[in-house]
Every structure is written in structure tokens, then in C-alpha cells.
mmCIF file of C-alpha atoms in Angstrom:
data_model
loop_
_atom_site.group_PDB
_atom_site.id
_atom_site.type_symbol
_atom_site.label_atom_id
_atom_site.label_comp_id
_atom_site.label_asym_id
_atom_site.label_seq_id
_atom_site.Cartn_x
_atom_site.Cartn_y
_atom_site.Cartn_z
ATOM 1 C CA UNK O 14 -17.793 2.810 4.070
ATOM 2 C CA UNK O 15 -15.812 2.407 7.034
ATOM 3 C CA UNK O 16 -11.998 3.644 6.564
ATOM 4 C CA UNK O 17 -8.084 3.978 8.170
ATOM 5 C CA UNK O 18 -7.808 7.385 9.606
ATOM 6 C CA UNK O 19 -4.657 8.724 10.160
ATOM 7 C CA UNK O 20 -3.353 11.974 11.962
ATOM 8 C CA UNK O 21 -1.791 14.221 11.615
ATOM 9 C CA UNK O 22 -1.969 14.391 7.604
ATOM 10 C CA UNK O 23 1.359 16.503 7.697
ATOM 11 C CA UNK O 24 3.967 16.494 10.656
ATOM 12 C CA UNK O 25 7.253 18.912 10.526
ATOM 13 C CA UNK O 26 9.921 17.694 12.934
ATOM 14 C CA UNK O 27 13.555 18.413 13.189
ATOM 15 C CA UNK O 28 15.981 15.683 12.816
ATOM 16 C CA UNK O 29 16.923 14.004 15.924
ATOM 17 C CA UNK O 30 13.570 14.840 17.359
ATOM 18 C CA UNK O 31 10.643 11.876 18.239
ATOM 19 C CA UNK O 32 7.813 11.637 15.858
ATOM 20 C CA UNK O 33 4.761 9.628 17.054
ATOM 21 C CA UNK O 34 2.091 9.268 14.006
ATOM 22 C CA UNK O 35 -1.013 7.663 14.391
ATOM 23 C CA UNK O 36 -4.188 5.870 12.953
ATOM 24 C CA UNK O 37 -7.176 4.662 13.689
ATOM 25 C CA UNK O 38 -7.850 1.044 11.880
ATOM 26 C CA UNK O 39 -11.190 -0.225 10.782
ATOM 27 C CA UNK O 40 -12.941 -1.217 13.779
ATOM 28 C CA UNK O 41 -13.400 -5.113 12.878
ATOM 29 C CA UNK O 42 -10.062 -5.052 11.479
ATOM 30 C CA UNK O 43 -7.534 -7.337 13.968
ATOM 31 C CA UNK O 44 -4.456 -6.816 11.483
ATOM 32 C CA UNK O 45 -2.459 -3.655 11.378
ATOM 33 C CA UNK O 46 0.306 -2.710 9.047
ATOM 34 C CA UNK O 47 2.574 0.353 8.465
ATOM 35 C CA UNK O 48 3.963 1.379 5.194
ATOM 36 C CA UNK O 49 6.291 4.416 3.541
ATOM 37 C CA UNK O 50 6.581 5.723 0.395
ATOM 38 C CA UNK O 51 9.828 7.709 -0.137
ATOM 39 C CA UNK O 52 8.165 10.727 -2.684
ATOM 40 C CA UNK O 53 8.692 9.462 -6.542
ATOM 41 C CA UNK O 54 9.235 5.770 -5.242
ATOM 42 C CA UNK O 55 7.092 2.517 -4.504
ATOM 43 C CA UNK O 56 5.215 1.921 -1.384
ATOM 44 C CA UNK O 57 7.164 0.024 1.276
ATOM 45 C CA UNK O 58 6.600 -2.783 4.141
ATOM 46 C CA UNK O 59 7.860 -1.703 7.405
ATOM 47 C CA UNK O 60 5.742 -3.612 10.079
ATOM 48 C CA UNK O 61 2.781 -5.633 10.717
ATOM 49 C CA UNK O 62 0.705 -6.289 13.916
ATOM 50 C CA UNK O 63 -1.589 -9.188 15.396
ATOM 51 C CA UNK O 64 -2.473 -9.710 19.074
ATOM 52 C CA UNK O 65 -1.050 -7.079 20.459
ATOM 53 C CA UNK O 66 2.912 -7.610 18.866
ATOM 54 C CA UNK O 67 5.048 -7.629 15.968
ATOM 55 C CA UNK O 68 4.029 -10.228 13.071
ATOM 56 C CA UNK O 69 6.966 -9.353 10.837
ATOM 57 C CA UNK O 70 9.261 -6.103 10.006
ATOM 58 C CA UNK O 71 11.518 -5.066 7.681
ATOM 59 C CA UNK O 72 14.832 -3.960 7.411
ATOM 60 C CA UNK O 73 14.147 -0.506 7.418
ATOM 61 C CA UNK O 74 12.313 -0.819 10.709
ATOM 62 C CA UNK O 75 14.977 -0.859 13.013
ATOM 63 C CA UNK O 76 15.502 0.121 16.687
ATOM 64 C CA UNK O 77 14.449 3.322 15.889
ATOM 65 C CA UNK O 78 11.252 2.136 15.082
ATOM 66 C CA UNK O 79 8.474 1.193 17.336
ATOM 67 C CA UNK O 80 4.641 0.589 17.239
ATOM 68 C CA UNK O 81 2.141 0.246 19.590
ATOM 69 C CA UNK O 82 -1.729 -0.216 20.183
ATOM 70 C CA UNK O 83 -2.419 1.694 23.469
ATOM 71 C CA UNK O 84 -5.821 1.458 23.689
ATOM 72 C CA UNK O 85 -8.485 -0.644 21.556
ATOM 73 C CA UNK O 86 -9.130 2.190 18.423
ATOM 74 C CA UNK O 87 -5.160 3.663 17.755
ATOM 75 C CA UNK O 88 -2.088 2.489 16.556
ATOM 76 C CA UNK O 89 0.972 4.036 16.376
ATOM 77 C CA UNK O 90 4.119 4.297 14.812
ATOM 78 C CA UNK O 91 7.636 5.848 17.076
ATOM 79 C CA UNK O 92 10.513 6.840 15.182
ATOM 80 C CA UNK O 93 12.799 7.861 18.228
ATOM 81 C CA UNK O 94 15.501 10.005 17.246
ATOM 82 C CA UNK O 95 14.475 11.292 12.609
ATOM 83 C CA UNK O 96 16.566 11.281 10.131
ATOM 84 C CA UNK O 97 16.798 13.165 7.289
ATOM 85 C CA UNK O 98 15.838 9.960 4.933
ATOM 86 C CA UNK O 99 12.892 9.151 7.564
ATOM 87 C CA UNK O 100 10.830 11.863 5.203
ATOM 88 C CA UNK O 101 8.150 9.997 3.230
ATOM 89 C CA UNK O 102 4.863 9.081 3.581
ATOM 90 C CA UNK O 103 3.934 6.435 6.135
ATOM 91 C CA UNK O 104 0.748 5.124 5.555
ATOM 92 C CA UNK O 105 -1.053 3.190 8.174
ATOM 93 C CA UNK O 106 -2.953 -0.061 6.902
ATOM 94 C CA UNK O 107 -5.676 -2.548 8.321
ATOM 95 C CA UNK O 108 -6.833 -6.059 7.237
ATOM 96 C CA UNK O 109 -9.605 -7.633 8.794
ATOM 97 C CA UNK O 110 -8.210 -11.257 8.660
ATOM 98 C CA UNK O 111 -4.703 -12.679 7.919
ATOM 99 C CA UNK O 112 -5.412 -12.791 4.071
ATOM 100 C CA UNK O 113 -7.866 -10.255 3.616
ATOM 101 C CA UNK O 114 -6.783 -7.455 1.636
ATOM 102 C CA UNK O 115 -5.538 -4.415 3.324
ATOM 103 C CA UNK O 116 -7.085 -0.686 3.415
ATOM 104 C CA UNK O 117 -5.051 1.986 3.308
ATOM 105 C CA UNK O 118 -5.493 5.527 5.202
ATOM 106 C CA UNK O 119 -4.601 8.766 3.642
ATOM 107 C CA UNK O 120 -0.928 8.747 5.128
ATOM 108 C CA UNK O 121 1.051 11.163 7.161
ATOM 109 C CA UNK O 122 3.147 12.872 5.167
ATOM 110 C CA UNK O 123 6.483 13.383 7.706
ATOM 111 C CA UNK O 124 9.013 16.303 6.535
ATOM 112 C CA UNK O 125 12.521 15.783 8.344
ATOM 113 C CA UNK O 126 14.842 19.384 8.979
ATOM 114 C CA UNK R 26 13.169 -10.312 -2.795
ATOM 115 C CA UNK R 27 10.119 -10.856 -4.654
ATOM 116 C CA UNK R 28 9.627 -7.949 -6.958
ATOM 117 C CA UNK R 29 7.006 -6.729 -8.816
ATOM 118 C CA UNK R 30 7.493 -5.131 -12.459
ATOM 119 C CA UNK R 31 4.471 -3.161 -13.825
ATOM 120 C CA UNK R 32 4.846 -1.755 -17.726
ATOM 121 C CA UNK R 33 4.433 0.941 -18.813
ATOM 122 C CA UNK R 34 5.491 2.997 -16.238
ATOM 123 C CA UNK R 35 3.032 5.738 -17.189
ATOM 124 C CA UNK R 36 1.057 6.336 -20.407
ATOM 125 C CA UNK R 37 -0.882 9.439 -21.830
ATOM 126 C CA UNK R 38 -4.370 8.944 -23.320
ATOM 127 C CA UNK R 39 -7.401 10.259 -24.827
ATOM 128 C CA UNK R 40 -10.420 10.251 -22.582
ATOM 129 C CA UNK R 41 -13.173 7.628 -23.715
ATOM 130 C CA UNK R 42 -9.981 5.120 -24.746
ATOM 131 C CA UNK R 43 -9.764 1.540 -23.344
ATOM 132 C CA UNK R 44 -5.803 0.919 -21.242
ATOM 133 C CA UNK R 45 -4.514 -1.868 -20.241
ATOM 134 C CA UNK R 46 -1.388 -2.024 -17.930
ATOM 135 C CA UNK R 47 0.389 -5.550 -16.413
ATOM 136 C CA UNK R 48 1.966 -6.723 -13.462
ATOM 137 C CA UNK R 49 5.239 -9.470 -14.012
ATOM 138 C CA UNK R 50 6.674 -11.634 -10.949
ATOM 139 C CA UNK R 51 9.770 -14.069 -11.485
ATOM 140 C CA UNK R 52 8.092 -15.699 -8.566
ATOM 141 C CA UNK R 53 4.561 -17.267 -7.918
ATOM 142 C CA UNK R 54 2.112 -14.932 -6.080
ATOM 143 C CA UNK R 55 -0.989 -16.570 -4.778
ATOM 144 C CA UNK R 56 -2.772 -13.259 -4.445
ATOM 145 C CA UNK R 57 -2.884 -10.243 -6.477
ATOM 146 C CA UNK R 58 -3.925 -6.622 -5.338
ATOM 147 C CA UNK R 59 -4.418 -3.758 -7.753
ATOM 148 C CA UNK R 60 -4.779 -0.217 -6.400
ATOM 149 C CA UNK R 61 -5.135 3.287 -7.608
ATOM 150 C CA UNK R 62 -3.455 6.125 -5.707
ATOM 151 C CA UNK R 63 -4.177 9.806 -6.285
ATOM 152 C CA UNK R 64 -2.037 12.802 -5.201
ATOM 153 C CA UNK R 65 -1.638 12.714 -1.689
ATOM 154 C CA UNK R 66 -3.676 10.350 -0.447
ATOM 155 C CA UNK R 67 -3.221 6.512 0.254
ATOM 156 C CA UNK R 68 -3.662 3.682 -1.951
ATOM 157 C CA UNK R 69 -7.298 2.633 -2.642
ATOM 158 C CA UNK R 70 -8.368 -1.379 -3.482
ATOM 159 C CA UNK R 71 -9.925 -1.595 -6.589
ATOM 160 C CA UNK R 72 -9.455 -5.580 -6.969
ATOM 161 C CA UNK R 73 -8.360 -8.627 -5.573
ATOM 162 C CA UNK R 74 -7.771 -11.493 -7.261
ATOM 163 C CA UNK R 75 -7.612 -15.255 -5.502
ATOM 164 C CA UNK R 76 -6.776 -18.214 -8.060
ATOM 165 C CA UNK R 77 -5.116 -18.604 -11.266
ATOM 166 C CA UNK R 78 -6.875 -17.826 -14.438
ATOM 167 C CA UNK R 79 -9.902 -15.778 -12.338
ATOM 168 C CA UNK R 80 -11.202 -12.506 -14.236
ATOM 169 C CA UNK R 81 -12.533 -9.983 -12.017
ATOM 170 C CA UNK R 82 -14.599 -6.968 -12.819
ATOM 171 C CA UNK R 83 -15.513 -3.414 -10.734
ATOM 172 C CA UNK R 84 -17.543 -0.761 -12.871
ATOM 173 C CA UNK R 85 -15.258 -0.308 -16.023
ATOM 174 C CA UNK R 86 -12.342 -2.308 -14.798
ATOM 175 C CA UNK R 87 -11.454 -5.560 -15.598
ATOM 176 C CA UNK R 88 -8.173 -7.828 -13.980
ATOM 177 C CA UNK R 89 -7.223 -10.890 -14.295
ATOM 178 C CA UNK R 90 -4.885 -13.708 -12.127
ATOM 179 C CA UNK R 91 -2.681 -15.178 -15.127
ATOM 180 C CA UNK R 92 -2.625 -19.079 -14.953
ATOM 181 C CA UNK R 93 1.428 -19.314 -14.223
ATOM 182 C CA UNK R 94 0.381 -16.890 -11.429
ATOM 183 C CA UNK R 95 3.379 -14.533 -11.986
ATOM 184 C CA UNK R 96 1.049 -11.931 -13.651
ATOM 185 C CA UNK R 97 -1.740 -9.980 -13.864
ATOM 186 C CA UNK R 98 -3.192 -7.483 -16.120
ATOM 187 C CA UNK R 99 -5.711 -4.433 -15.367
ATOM 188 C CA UNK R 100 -7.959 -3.280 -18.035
ATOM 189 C CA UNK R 101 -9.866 0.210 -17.816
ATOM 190 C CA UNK R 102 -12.943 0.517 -20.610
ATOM 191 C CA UNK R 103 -13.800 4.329 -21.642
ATOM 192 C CA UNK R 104 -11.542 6.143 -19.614
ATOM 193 C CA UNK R 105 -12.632 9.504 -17.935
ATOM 194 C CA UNK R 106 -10.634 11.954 -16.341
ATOM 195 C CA UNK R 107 -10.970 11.318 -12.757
ATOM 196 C CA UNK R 108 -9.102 7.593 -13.690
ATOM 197 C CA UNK R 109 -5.890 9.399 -13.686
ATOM 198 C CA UNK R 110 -3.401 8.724 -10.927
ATOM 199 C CA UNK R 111 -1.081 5.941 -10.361
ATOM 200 C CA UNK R 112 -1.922 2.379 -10.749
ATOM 201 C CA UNK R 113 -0.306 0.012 -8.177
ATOM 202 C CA UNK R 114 -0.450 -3.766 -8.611
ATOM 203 C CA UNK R 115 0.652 -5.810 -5.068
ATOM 204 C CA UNK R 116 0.719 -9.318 -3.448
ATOM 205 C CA UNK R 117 1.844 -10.531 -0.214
ATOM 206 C CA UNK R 118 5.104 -11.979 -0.112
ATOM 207 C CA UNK R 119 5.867 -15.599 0.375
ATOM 208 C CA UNK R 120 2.513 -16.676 1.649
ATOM 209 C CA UNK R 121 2.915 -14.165 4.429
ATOM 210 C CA UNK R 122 0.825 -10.787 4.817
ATOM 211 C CA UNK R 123 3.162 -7.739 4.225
ATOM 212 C CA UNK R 124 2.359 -6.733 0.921
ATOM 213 C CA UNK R 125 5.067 -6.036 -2.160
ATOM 214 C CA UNK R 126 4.076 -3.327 -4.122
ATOM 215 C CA UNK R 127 5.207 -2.574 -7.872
ATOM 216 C CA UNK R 128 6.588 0.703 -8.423
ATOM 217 C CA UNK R 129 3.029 1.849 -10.169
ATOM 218 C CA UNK R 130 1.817 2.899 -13.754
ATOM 219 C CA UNK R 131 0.630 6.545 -13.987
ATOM 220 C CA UNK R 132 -1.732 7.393 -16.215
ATOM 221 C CA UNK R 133 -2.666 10.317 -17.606
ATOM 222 C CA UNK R 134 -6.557 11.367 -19.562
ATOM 223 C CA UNK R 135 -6.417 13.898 -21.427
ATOM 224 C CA UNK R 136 -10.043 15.825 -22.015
#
């Protein structure tokens, strides 16, 4: 069954430094979404993606947040400059229509110093 | 926001018992999502429910879309050990696609 990869599965950075995690949707899939879970806690929106831009964010993703689809398999997710509370799993999710539920990868667990 | 509450938050049981967990809105959902999570990995869809009132089976789970549509309930039949993990009911918010999650039911099997 086809799934959302994501790499890498754990990423170490220290705070103030770029972090650039990424995933590889379902292949039919034309909706992309990103997610955290802060450890203990319920799984978050942050941002969804149609058509090449934004669809909707959330508060938390702010200016230091970015996404991207630079070529037609990956998508990413740029925090620019971590913070200590930016530690949480971000998982990566696709849908393949507007409505259609969405399939979660395995996450990247991200560890702020 | 819209929030999802999901009771109980975790609950201990004897393999081969029946569980049954819910999933509570104060507003109307119009689709509900129920997915099971296991220790570090990412949420996997069990069901998806459409209209009010539908039942919906997969294997030895059961969920249904309550008929005021602020509700749901997830039924497991003879559960085995691999069932535990958390259980995560979720529905897009406001018509739109980012989904709300409840903050999960764990549930524990004990052999």
C-alpha cells in the first residue's frame, strides 16, 4: 500500500540553527499537510498545501515557518532560526482530494539544544 | 476553536474483551476520522465516517457518525495485544481540510 515517507526519522539541531525536514507524499495525492505533536500532547495543524501554495496555516506557523514542493515527489517543511519549544514531532500528511482523508508518515521526530 | 473531547483518556483491559471509547464536539462535524497511533510512528486511518447515523466496520472495529453529528463512538470486539496504542478520533474543521485532532484514548491489553 502506497505510503508518506518522511526523512530523516530523527534530526538533532541546536537552537537558532535551520532545520529543513522532508517527505515524500503519495504519488496521486495533490494535497499536502504538516502536523506536530508536542511529546504527551495532541496532534496539531500547522499548514496545508494545493497547487503549489499555502491553503491555510495556523498560528503556530509563523514567519519562521516555511514549506515548499521543489520538485514533483518532496515536500518540505523550513523552520529558519529553532527554538527550544520547536521540539516535537512533525508529521508530514497527504490527501488525495480536498475531502479525502489524510495519510500520515512516520514523522520526524526534531530534538531542539 | 472546535475541539474534540475523547473519554476515557486511557483504559486497561483484559485481552479477548470488547472497548468502546467516544469522541464529543460542541460543534457539528461533517466528517469523522478515527486513527490509531503506536509509539513513534504516525497516525494510521482506521475509519472514516461521511453522514449522520452511518456505522462503519474494519476487521473487529466498529464506528459510528452519531445523528446530531457532534459524536462518534469506536468499538473494538476481542481485543488482542497488538490493539494497544493510542486511539485518535479527528474531523476537519469548519468544512475546511486541516484536521482537529482529540487529545487520544490509550489503551492498554493486558495478556
Amino acid at each position: 500500500e502506497p505510503e508518506v515517507t518522511q526523512t530523516p526519522s530523527h534530526q538533532v539541531t541546536q537552537m537558532g540553527q535551520e532545520v529543513i525536514l522532508r517527505c515524500v507524499p503519495i504519488s496521486n495525492h495533490l494535497y499536502f499537510y504538516w502536523y506536530r505533536q508536542i511529546l504527551g500532547q495532541k496532534v496539531e495543524f500547522l499548514v496545508s498545501f494545493y497547487n503549489n501554495e499555502i491553503s491555510e496555516k495556523s498560528e503556530i506557523f509563523d514567519d519562521q515557518f516555511s514549506v515548499e514542493r521543489p520538485d514533483g515527489s518532496n515536500f518540505t517543511l523550513k523552520i529558519r532560526s529553532t527554538k527550544l519549544e520547536d521540539s516535537a514531532m512533525y508529521f508530514c500528511a497527504s490527501s488525495e482530494r480536498v475531502y479525502q482523508p489524510q495519510h500520515f508518515g512516520d514523522g520526524t521526530r526534531l530534538s531542539i539544544l | 476553536g472546535q475541539q474534540l473531547n475523547q473519554s476515557p483518556q486511557s483504559m486497561f483491559i483484559q485481552e479477548g474483551e470488547d472497548v468502546s471509547m467516544n469522541c464529543t464536539s460542541s460543534s457539528i462535524f461533517n466528517t469523522w476520522l478515527w486513527y490509531k497511533q503506536d509509539p513513534g510512528e504516525g497516525p494510521v486511518l482506521l475509519i472514516a465516517l461521511y453522514k449522520a447515523g452511518e456505522l462503519t466496520s474494519n476487521g473487529r472495529l466498529t464506528a459510528q457518525f452519531g445523528i446530531t453529528r457532534k459524536d462518534s463512538f469506536l468499538n473494538i470486539s476481542a481485543s488482542i495485544p497488538s490493539d494497544v496504542g493510542i486511539y485518535f478520533c479527528a474531523g476537519p474543521t469548519s468544512g475546511n481540510t486541516p484536521l482537529v485532532f482529540g487529545k487520544g484514548t490509550r489503551l492498554s491489553v493486558i495478556a
